[in-house]
Amino acid sequence: MSPFLAVVRRDLLIARRQGGGSMLAVAFFVVVAALFPFAVGADPATLRRVAPGVIWVSALLATLLSLDRLFQADFEDGSLDVLALSPQPLFFTVLAKVLAHWLVVGLPLVIASPLVGILLNLPIEAFPALVAATLIGTPALSLVGAIGAALTAGIRRGGVLVPLLVLPLYIPTLIFGVAATADPAHATEPLMLLGAVSLVSLVLAPLASAAALRLALE
Amino acid sequence: MPNAGIIGLTVDTLTCRRGEHEVFAGLSCGVRPGGVLYLRGPNGAGKSSLLRILAGFIAPAAGSVGWDGEDVAADPQAHRARLHYVGHLDTLKPVLTAAENLSTQAAMLQEKAYVDTALRRFGLANLRDLPARFLSAGQRRRLALARLAAVPRPLWLLDEPTVALDAASAERLEILIAEHRATGGMAVIATHTDMNLPGAQTLLLEARQRVVAP
């Protein structure tokens, strides 16, 4: 087994043993979205109009929920030292941890997104675009989030800083994700831009996270 | 390159700065294959900082660390892949069993690992399926040290490895280090207690550093 797969397998095993990671994110996602009919009123036309925005903001918040522990747990128990001595560059170790985070948190959000769509009276023809957009966009949420998690890994109570650091960086994903979901007839262009955001994050986020983790190792 | 042709680990006029504070300056020492270097000195003398510099976690303010005559800064990735660092923290996940903790660590360090042998070497074979949260402090320590035996690497950097170990476990560690040295391995050990390692050199870290003969 390559060190990359070893890191993915380890994080998935820990998530499974600790339990609740996926369920917590999905429950949070659904509960936050379900608050909106109470807040803006249950008028179907209003809900239909706000649904794409609400789904995406809820997904961003649900992703943030578990992000602060992504590297902090490894920093606190010394595992970061072991990860850093792996024969693969730290870039790939970060990427492996992000992949595990996406499998635990991002993918369940993709699967749960149609349910939230139903709750918010999203038109049926928008569902394929919604699933495609969350599938393409949620990796960017995990990737960009890793930067905030790495920067705060060595800071006591640094978890509270993660949303402040990360949420502004989520804006491009939010804009293109909502655009693809709100106008399913013209979803191709925003979906491609969403893919571009994810691809750029795929290269830059592990680079930035690895640099931040090196500082935490000092 | 002043250390060209020297085999093993060399430290050349190393200076360590933590914030504004200079921990030590102009430190030179070395370990040859089969050698052990004790780091001794009062708390705050820089033993742990030196170990973390040797591991490549901290960049030295001045000076260099060499391996077989080459500056390790030229290829930090290769350097990190040839060493073990066992610090104060136990690097264990409480939800994983003893065997899972060791095998996941070993798999991240190297494709082929000797997990069962390593557990046996530290008397942990009968605890292999016990979650790490139920282990005692000494057992946790032994499990952290077991990765030395699970993944062979030539350079061991140990920060007070005998803390929380009973006499029998400390002896197990000494035997493991002796075997490691017999195959040309090296160890740098920060410790306050006496270990039974014949021929080990001692580096005293204080106001003025010097290498003391065994």
Coordinates of C-alpha atoms in Angstrom, one line a residue:
Chain A
M1 CA 0.0 0.0 0.0
S2 CA 1.4 3.4 -1.0
P3 CA 1.8 6.0 1.8
F4 CA -1.0 8.1 0.1
L5 CA -3.5 5.3 0.4
A6 CA -2.3 4.5 3.9
V7 CA -3.2 8.1 5.0
V8 CA -6.6 7.9 3.3
R9 CA -7.3 4.5 4.9
R10 CA -6.2 5.7 8.3
D11 CA -8.4 8.8 8.3
L12 CA -11.4 6.8 7.1
L13 CA -10.8 4.2 9.8
I14 CA -10.6 6.9 12.5
A15 CA -13.8 8.5 11.2
R16 CA -15.6 5.2 11.2
R17 CA -14.5 4.4 14.7
Q18 CA -15.2 7.8 16.1
G19 CA -18.6 7.7 14.3
G20 CA -20.9 10.6 13.6
G21 CA -18.7 12.5 11.1
S22 CA -20.9 11.9 8.0
M23 CA -24.2 11.8 9.9
L24 CA -23.4 15.0 11.8
A25 CA -22.5 16.9 8.6
V26 CA -25.7 15.7 6.8
A27 CA -27.9 16.4 9.8
F28 CA -26.5 19.9 10.1
F29 CA -26.9 20.4 6.3
V30 CA -30.6 19.4 6.4
V31 CA -31.5 21.2 9.7
V32 CA -29.9 24.5 8.6
A33 CA -31.8 24.3 5.2
A34 CA -35.0 23.3 7.0
L35 CA -34.8 26.5 9.1
F36 CA -35.4 28.7 6.1
P37 CA -39.0 27.9 5.4
F38 CA -39.6 29.1 9.0
A39 CA -37.6 32.2 8.4
V40 CA -38.7 33.4 5.0
G41 CA -42.2 31.8 5.0
A42 CA -43.5 28.7 3.4
D43 CA -44.7 30.3 0.2
P44 CA -43.6 27.8 -2.6
A45 CA -42.6 30.6 -5.0
T46 CA -40.3 32.3 -2.5
L47 CA -38.7 29.0 -1.4
R48 CA -38.1 28.0 -5.0
R49 CA -36.3 31.3 -5.6
V50 CA -34.1 31.1 -2.5
A51 CA -33.5 27.3 -2.7
P52 CA -30.2 27.3 -4.6
G53 CA -28.6 29.9 -2.4
V54 CA -29.9 28.2 0.8
I55 CA -28.7 24.8 -0.3
W56 CA -25.2 26.1 -1.0
V57 CA -24.8 28.2 2.1
S58 CA -26.0 25.2 4.2
A59 CA -23.4 23.0 2.4
L60 CA -20.6 25.4 3.1
L61 CA -21.5 25.6 6.8
A62 CA -21.8 21.8 7.1
T63 CA -18.4 21.4 5.5
L64 CA -16.9 23.8 8.0
L65 CA -18.2 21.9 11.0
S66 CA -15.5 19.2 11.0
L67 CA -12.8 21.1 9.3
D68 CA -11.1 22.5 12.3
R69 CA -10.0 19.0 13.5
L70 CA -8.5 18.1 10.1
F71 CA -4.9 18.7 11.2
Q72 CA -5.4 19.9 14.8
A73 CA -6.0 16.4 16.1
D74 CA -2.8 15.1 14.5
F75 CA -0.9 18.1 15.8
E76 CA -2.0 17.6 19.3
D77 CA -1.2 13.9 19.6
G78 CA 2.1 14.2 17.7
S79 CA 0.9 12.3 14.6
L80 CA 1.9 15.3 12.5
D81 CA 5.6 14.4 13.1
V82 CA 5.0 10.9 11.8
L83 CA 3.1 12.2 8.8
A84 CA 5.9 14.6 8.0
L85 CA 8.4 11.7 8.0
S86 CA 6.6 9.8 5.3
P87 CA 8.7 9.3 2.2
Q88 CA 6.1 11.2 0.0
P89 CA 6.1 15.0 -0.1
L90 CA 3.8 16.7 2.4
F91 CA 1.7 17.9 -0.5
F92 CA 0.4 14.4 -1.2
T93 CA -0.1 13.7 2.5
V94 CA -2.3 16.8 2.7
L95 CA -4.1 15.7 -0.5
A96 CA -4.8 12.3 1.0
K97 CA -6.2 13.8 4.2
V98 CA -8.4 16.1 2.1
L99 CA -9.6 13.2 0.0
A100 CA -10.6 11.3 3.2
H101 CA -12.4 14.5 4.5
W102 CA -14.3 14.8 1.3
L103 CA -15.3 11.1 1.4
V104 CA -16.5 11.5 5.0
V105 CA -18.2 14.9 4.7
G106 CA -18.4 16.1 1.0
L107 CA -19.8 13.0 -0.6
P108 CA -22.7 12.5 1.9
L109 CA -23.6 16.1 1.3
V110 CA -23.8 15.4 -2.4
I111 CA -26.1 12.5 -1.7
A112 CA -28.2 14.4 0.7
S113 CA -28.6 17.5 -1.5
P114 CA -31.7 16.2 -3.5
L115 CA -33.5 15.7 -0.1
V116 CA -32.8 19.3 0.8
G117 CA -33.9 20.3 -2.7
I118 CA -37.3 18.6 -2.0
L119 CA -37.6 20.4 1.3
L120 CA -37.1 23.8 -0.4
N121 CA -39.4 23.1 -3.4
L122 CA -36.5 23.2 -5.9
P123 CA -38.0 22.5 -9.4
I124 CA -37.5 18.9 -10.4
E125 CA -35.6 19.8 -13.6
A126 CA -32.9 21.5 -11.4
F127 CA -32.0 18.3 -9.6
P128 CA -29.4 16.9 -12.1
A129 CA -27.7 20.3 -12.1
L130 CA -27.8 20.4 -8.3
V131 CA -26.2 16.9 -7.9
A132 CA -23.6 17.8 -10.7
A133 CA -22.7 21.1 -9.1
T134 CA -22.4 19.7 -5.5
L135 CA -20.3 16.8 -6.9
I136 CA -17.9 19.2 -8.7
G137 CA -18.0 21.9 -6.1
T138 CA -17.7 20.1 -2.7
P139 CA -14.1 19.0 -3.4
A140 CA -13.1 22.7 -3.6
L141 CA -14.8 23.2 -0.2
S142 CA -12.6 20.5 1.4
L143 CA -9.5 21.6 -0.4
V144 CA -9.8 25.3 0.4
G145 CA -10.9 24.5 3.9
A146 CA -7.7 22.5 4.4
I147 CA -5.7 25.8 4.1
G148 CA -7.6 27.3 7.1
A149 CA -7.3 24.0 9.0
A150 CA -3.5 23.9 8.4
L151 CA -3.0 27.5 9.4
T152 CA -4.8 27.1 12.7
A153 CA -3.5 23.5 13.5
G154 CA -1.0 24.7 16.1
I155 CA -3.2 27.4 17.6
R156 CA -5.1 26.6 20.8
R157 CA -8.8 27.2 20.1
G158 CA -7.7 28.0 16.5
G159 CA -10.9 26.2 15.3
V160 CA -12.9 29.3 15.8
L161 CA -10.7 31.1 13.3
V162 CA -11.3 28.6 10.5
P163 CA -14.7 30.0 9.3
L164 CA -13.2 33.6 9.2
L165 CA -10.3 32.4 7.1
V166 CA -12.1 30.0 4.9
L167 CA -15.6 31.5 4.2
P168 CA -14.3 34.4 2.1
L169 CA -12.4 31.9 0.0
Y170 CA -15.6 29.9 -0.6
I171 CA -17.2 32.8 -2.4
P172 CA -16.3 31.7 -6.0
T173 CA -17.6 28.1 -5.3
L174 CA -20.7 29.6 -3.9
I175 CA -21.4 31.9 -6.9
F176 CA -20.8 29.3 -9.6
G177 CA -22.6 26.6 -7.5
V178 CA -25.7 28.7 -7.1
A179 CA -25.6 29.8 -10.7
A180 CA -25.6 26.2 -12.0
T181 CA -28.4 25.2 -9.6
A182 CA -30.6 28.3 -10.2
D183 CA -30.6 28.1 -14.0
P184 CA -30.5 24.4 -15.0
A185 CA -31.1 25.2 -18.7
H186 CA -27.8 27.1 -18.8
A187 CA -25.8 25.1 -16.2
T188 CA -22.9 24.1 -18.5
E189 CA -21.0 27.3 -18.2
P190 CA -21.2 27.7 -14.4
L191 CA -20.4 24.0 -14.0
M192 CA -17.2 24.4 -16.0
L193 CA -16.2 27.4 -14.0
L194 CA -17.0 25.4 -10.8
G195 CA -14.7 22.7 -12.2
A196 CA -12.0 25.3 -12.8
V197 CA -12.3 26.4 -9.1
S198 CA -11.9 22.8 -7.9
L199 CA -8.9 22.2 -10.2
V200 CA -7.1 25.3 -9.2
S201 CA -7.8 24.4 -5.5
L202 CA -6.5 20.9 -6.2
V203 CA -3.1 22.4 -7.0
L204 CA -2.9 25.4 -4.8
A205 CA -4.6 24.3 -1.6
P206 CA -2.3 21.3 -0.8
L207 CA 0.7 23.5 -1.5
A208 CA -0.5 26.3 0.9
S209 CA -1.6 23.7 3.5
A210 CA 1.7 21.9 3.4
A211 CA 3.6 25.2 3.9
A212 CA 1.4 26.1 6.8
L213 CA 1.9 22.6 8.4
R214 CA 5.7 23.1 8.1
L215 CA 5.3 26.1 10.4
A216 CA 3.2 24.1 12.8
L217 CA 6.0 21.5 13.0
E218 CA 8.6 24.0 14.2
Chain B
M1 CA 32.1 21.1 1.9
P2 CA 34.1 20.6 5.1
N3 CA 32.5 17.2 5.9
A4 CA 33.1 15.6 2.5
G5 CA 33.8 11.9 2.8
I6 CA 32.5 11.5 6.4
I7 CA 30.0 8.7 6.8
G8 CA 27.0 9.2 9.1
L9 CA 25.4 12.3 10.7
T10 CA 27.4 15.5 11.2
V11 CA 26.4 18.7 12.8
D12 CA 28.5 21.7 11.7
T13 CA 28.5 25.0 13.8
L14 CA 24.8 24.9 14.3
T15 CA 22.9 27.8 15.8
C16 CA 19.3 27.5 17.0
R17 CA 17.1 30.4 17.6
R18 CA 13.5 30.2 18.9
G19 CA 11.9 33.6 18.5
E20 CA 14.4 36.2 19.8
H21 CA 16.0 33.7 22.1
E22 CA 19.3 32.0 21.0
V23 CA 19.1 28.4 22.4
F24 CA 22.6 27.4 21.4
A25 CA 25.2 28.6 18.9
G26 CA 28.2 27.1 17.1
L27 CA 27.3 23.5 18.0
S28 CA 29.3 20.8 16.2
C29 CA 29.1 17.0 16.8
G30 CA 28.6 13.8 14.8
V31 CA 27.4 10.3 15.0
R32 CA 29.1 7.5 13.0
P33 CA 27.3 4.3 11.9
G34 CA 26.8 2.1 15.0
G35 CA 27.2 5.2 17.2
V36 CA 25.0 6.7 19.9
L37 CA 25.0 10.3 21.0
Y38 CA 23.4 11.3 24.3
L39 CA 22.1 14.8 24.6
R40 CA 22.3 15.9 28.2
G41 CA 21.8 19.2 29.9
P42 CA 19.4 21.2 32.1
N43 CA 15.8 21.9 31.0
G44 CA 15.7 24.4 28.2
A45 CA 19.3 23.8 27.1
G46 CA 18.0 22.9 23.6
K47 CA 18.0 19.1 23.6
S48 CA 14.5 18.9 22.0
S49 CA 15.2 21.8 19.7
L50 CA 18.4 20.1 18.5
L51 CA 16.5 16.8 17.8
R52 CA 13.8 18.7 15.9
I53 CA 16.5 20.4 13.8
L54 CA 18.1 17.0 13.1
A55 CA 14.7 15.7 12.0
G56 CA 14.4 18.6 9.6
F57 CA 11.3 20.1 11.4
I58 CA 13.1 23.3 12.4
A59 CA 15.4 25.1 10.1
P60 CA 18.7 26.1 11.8
A61 CA 19.5 29.8 12.1
A62 CA 23.0 29.0 11.0
G63 CA 25.2 26.0 10.3
S64 CA 24.2 22.8 8.7
V65 CA 23.3 19.2 9.3
G66 CA 25.1 16.6 7.1
W67 CA 24.5 13.0 6.1
D68 CA 27.4 11.1 4.6
G69 CA 29.0 14.4 3.9
E70 CA 26.1 16.0 2.0
D71 CA 24.0 18.9 3.5
V72 CA 20.6 17.4 4.3
A73 CA 19.0 20.8 3.3
A74 CA 19.8 19.8 -0.3
D75 CA 17.2 17.0 -0.2
P76 CA 15.1 17.3 2.9
Q77 CA 12.6 14.7 1.6
A78 CA 15.3 12.0 1.4
H79 CA 16.5 13.0 4.9
R80 CA 13.1 12.7 6.5
A81 CA 12.6 9.3 4.9
R82 CA 15.8 7.9 6.6
L83 CA 15.0 8.8 10.2
H84 CA 12.6 8.1 13.1
Y85 CA 11.6 10.8 15.5
V86 CA 10.0 9.8 18.8
G87 CA 9.1 12.8 20.9
H88 CA 7.2 13.4 24.1
L89 CA 3.8 12.9 22.5
D90 CA 2.6 9.3 22.0
T91 CA 1.2 9.8 18.5
L92 CA -1.7 7.4 19.2
K93 CA -5.3 7.6 18.2
P94 CA -7.5 6.6 21.2
V95 CA -10.2 5.0 19.0
L96 CA -7.8 2.6 17.2
T97 CA -6.5 -0.6 18.6
A98 CA -2.8 -1.0 19.5
A99 CA -2.2 -3.0 16.3
E100 CA -4.1 -0.6 14.1
N101 CA -2.2 2.4 15.5
L102 CA 1.1 0.8 14.8
S103 CA 0.1 -0.6 11.4
T104 CA -1.4 2.7 10.1
Q105 CA 1.8 4.6 11.2
A106 CA 4.0 2.0 9.6
A107 CA 2.1 2.0 6.4
M108 CA 2.5 5.8 6.2
L109 CA 6.2 5.5 6.6
Q110 CA 7.0 2.5 4.4
E111 CA 5.3 0.0 2.3
K112 CA 6.7 -3.0 4.0
A113 CA 6.6 -3.1 7.8
Y114 CA 7.1 -5.6 10.6
V115 CA 4.1 -4.8 12.8
D116 CA 3.7 -8.1 14.6
T117 CA 7.4 -8.4 15.3
A118 CA 7.4 -4.9 16.7
L119 CA 4.5 -5.5 19.0
R120 CA 6.1 -8.6 20.3
R121 CA 9.4 -6.8 20.8
F122 CA 7.8 -4.4 23.2
G123 CA 5.6 -7.0 24.9
L124 CA 2.4 -5.7 23.4
A125 CA 1.3 -8.8 21.5
N126 CA -1.5 -9.6 24.0
L127 CA -2.8 -6.0 23.9
R128 CA -2.9 -5.8 20.1
D129 CA -6.7 -5.6 19.9
L130 CA -7.2 -3.2 22.8
P131 CA -8.1 0.3 21.9
A132 CA -5.3 2.7 22.7
R133 CA -7.5 4.7 25.1
F134 CA -7.3 1.8 27.6
L135 CA -3.5 1.6 27.5
S136 CA -1.4 2.8 30.5
A137 CA 1.2 5.6 30.1
G138 CA 4.0 3.0 29.9
Q139 CA 2.1 0.9 27.4
R140 CA 1.4 4.0 25.3
R141 CA 5.1 4.8 25.4
R142 CA 6.0 1.3 24.3
L143 CA 3.6 1.4 21.4
A144 CA 5.0 4.8 20.3
L145 CA 8.5 3.3 20.4
A146 CA 7.4 0.1 18.6
R147 CA 7.5 1.9 15.2
L148 CA 11.3 1.9 15.6
A149 CA 11.2 -1.9 15.2
A150 CA 8.3 -1.9 12.7
V151 CA 10.0 0.3 10.1
P152 CA 13.8 0.0 9.7
R153 CA 15.4 3.4 9.3
P154 CA 19.1 4.2 9.9
L155 CA 18.7 7.3 12.2
W156 CA 16.7 7.3 15.4
L157 CA 16.1 10.6 17.2
L158 CA 14.6 9.9 20.6
D159 CA 13.4 12.5 23.1
E160 CA 13.5 11.1 26.6
P161 CA 12.4 7.6 25.4
T162 CA 12.5 6.0 28.8
V163 CA 10.0 8.3 30.5
A164 CA 7.1 6.1 31.9
L165 CA 8.9 2.9 31.0
D166 CA 9.4 0.2 33.6
A167 CA 12.9 -1.5 34.0
A168 CA 12.0 -4.4 31.8
S169 CA 10.7 -2.2 29.0
A170 CA 13.7 0.1 29.2
E171 CA 15.9 -3.0 28.8
R172 CA 13.9 -4.1 25.7
L173 CA 14.6 -0.6 24.3
E174 CA 18.3 -1.0 25.1
I175 CA 18.4 -4.4 23.3
L176 CA 16.6 -2.9 20.3
I177 CA 19.1 0.0 20.1
A178 CA 22.0 -2.5 20.4
E179 CA 20.7 -4.5 17.5
H180 CA 20.1 -1.3 15.5
R181 CA 23.7 -0.3 16.1
A182 CA 25.0 -3.7 15.1
T183 CA 23.5 -3.2 11.7
G184 CA 25.1 0.2 11.3
G185 CA 22.2 2.3 12.7
M186 CA 22.6 5.5 14.6
A187 CA 20.8 7.1 17.5
V188 CA 20.7 10.5 19.1
I189 CA 19.0 10.3 22.5
A190 CA 18.0 13.2 24.8
T191 CA 17.8 11.7 28.3
H192 CA 18.1 12.5 32.0
T193 CA 18.4 8.8 33.0
D194 CA 21.3 6.4 32.5
M195 CA 20.8 3.9 29.8
N196 CA 22.9 0.8 29.3
L197 CA 24.5 1.6 25.9
P198 CA 28.2 0.9 25.8
G199 CA 30.4 3.3 23.9
A200 CA 27.9 6.1 23.7
Q201 CA 29.2 9.6 23.4
T202 CA 27.7 12.4 25.4
L203 CA 27.0 16.0 24.2
L204 CA 26.5 18.4 27.1
L205 CA 24.3 21.3 26.2
E206 CA 24.8 24.3 28.4
A207 CA 26.4 27.7 28.2
R208 CA 29.4 26.1 26.3
Q209 CA 28.8 22.9 24.5
R210 CA 31.5 20.2 24.3
V211 CA 31.7 16.6 23.4
V212 CA 32.7 14.4 26.4
A213 CA 34.4 11.0 25.9
P214 CA 32.4 8.0 27.2

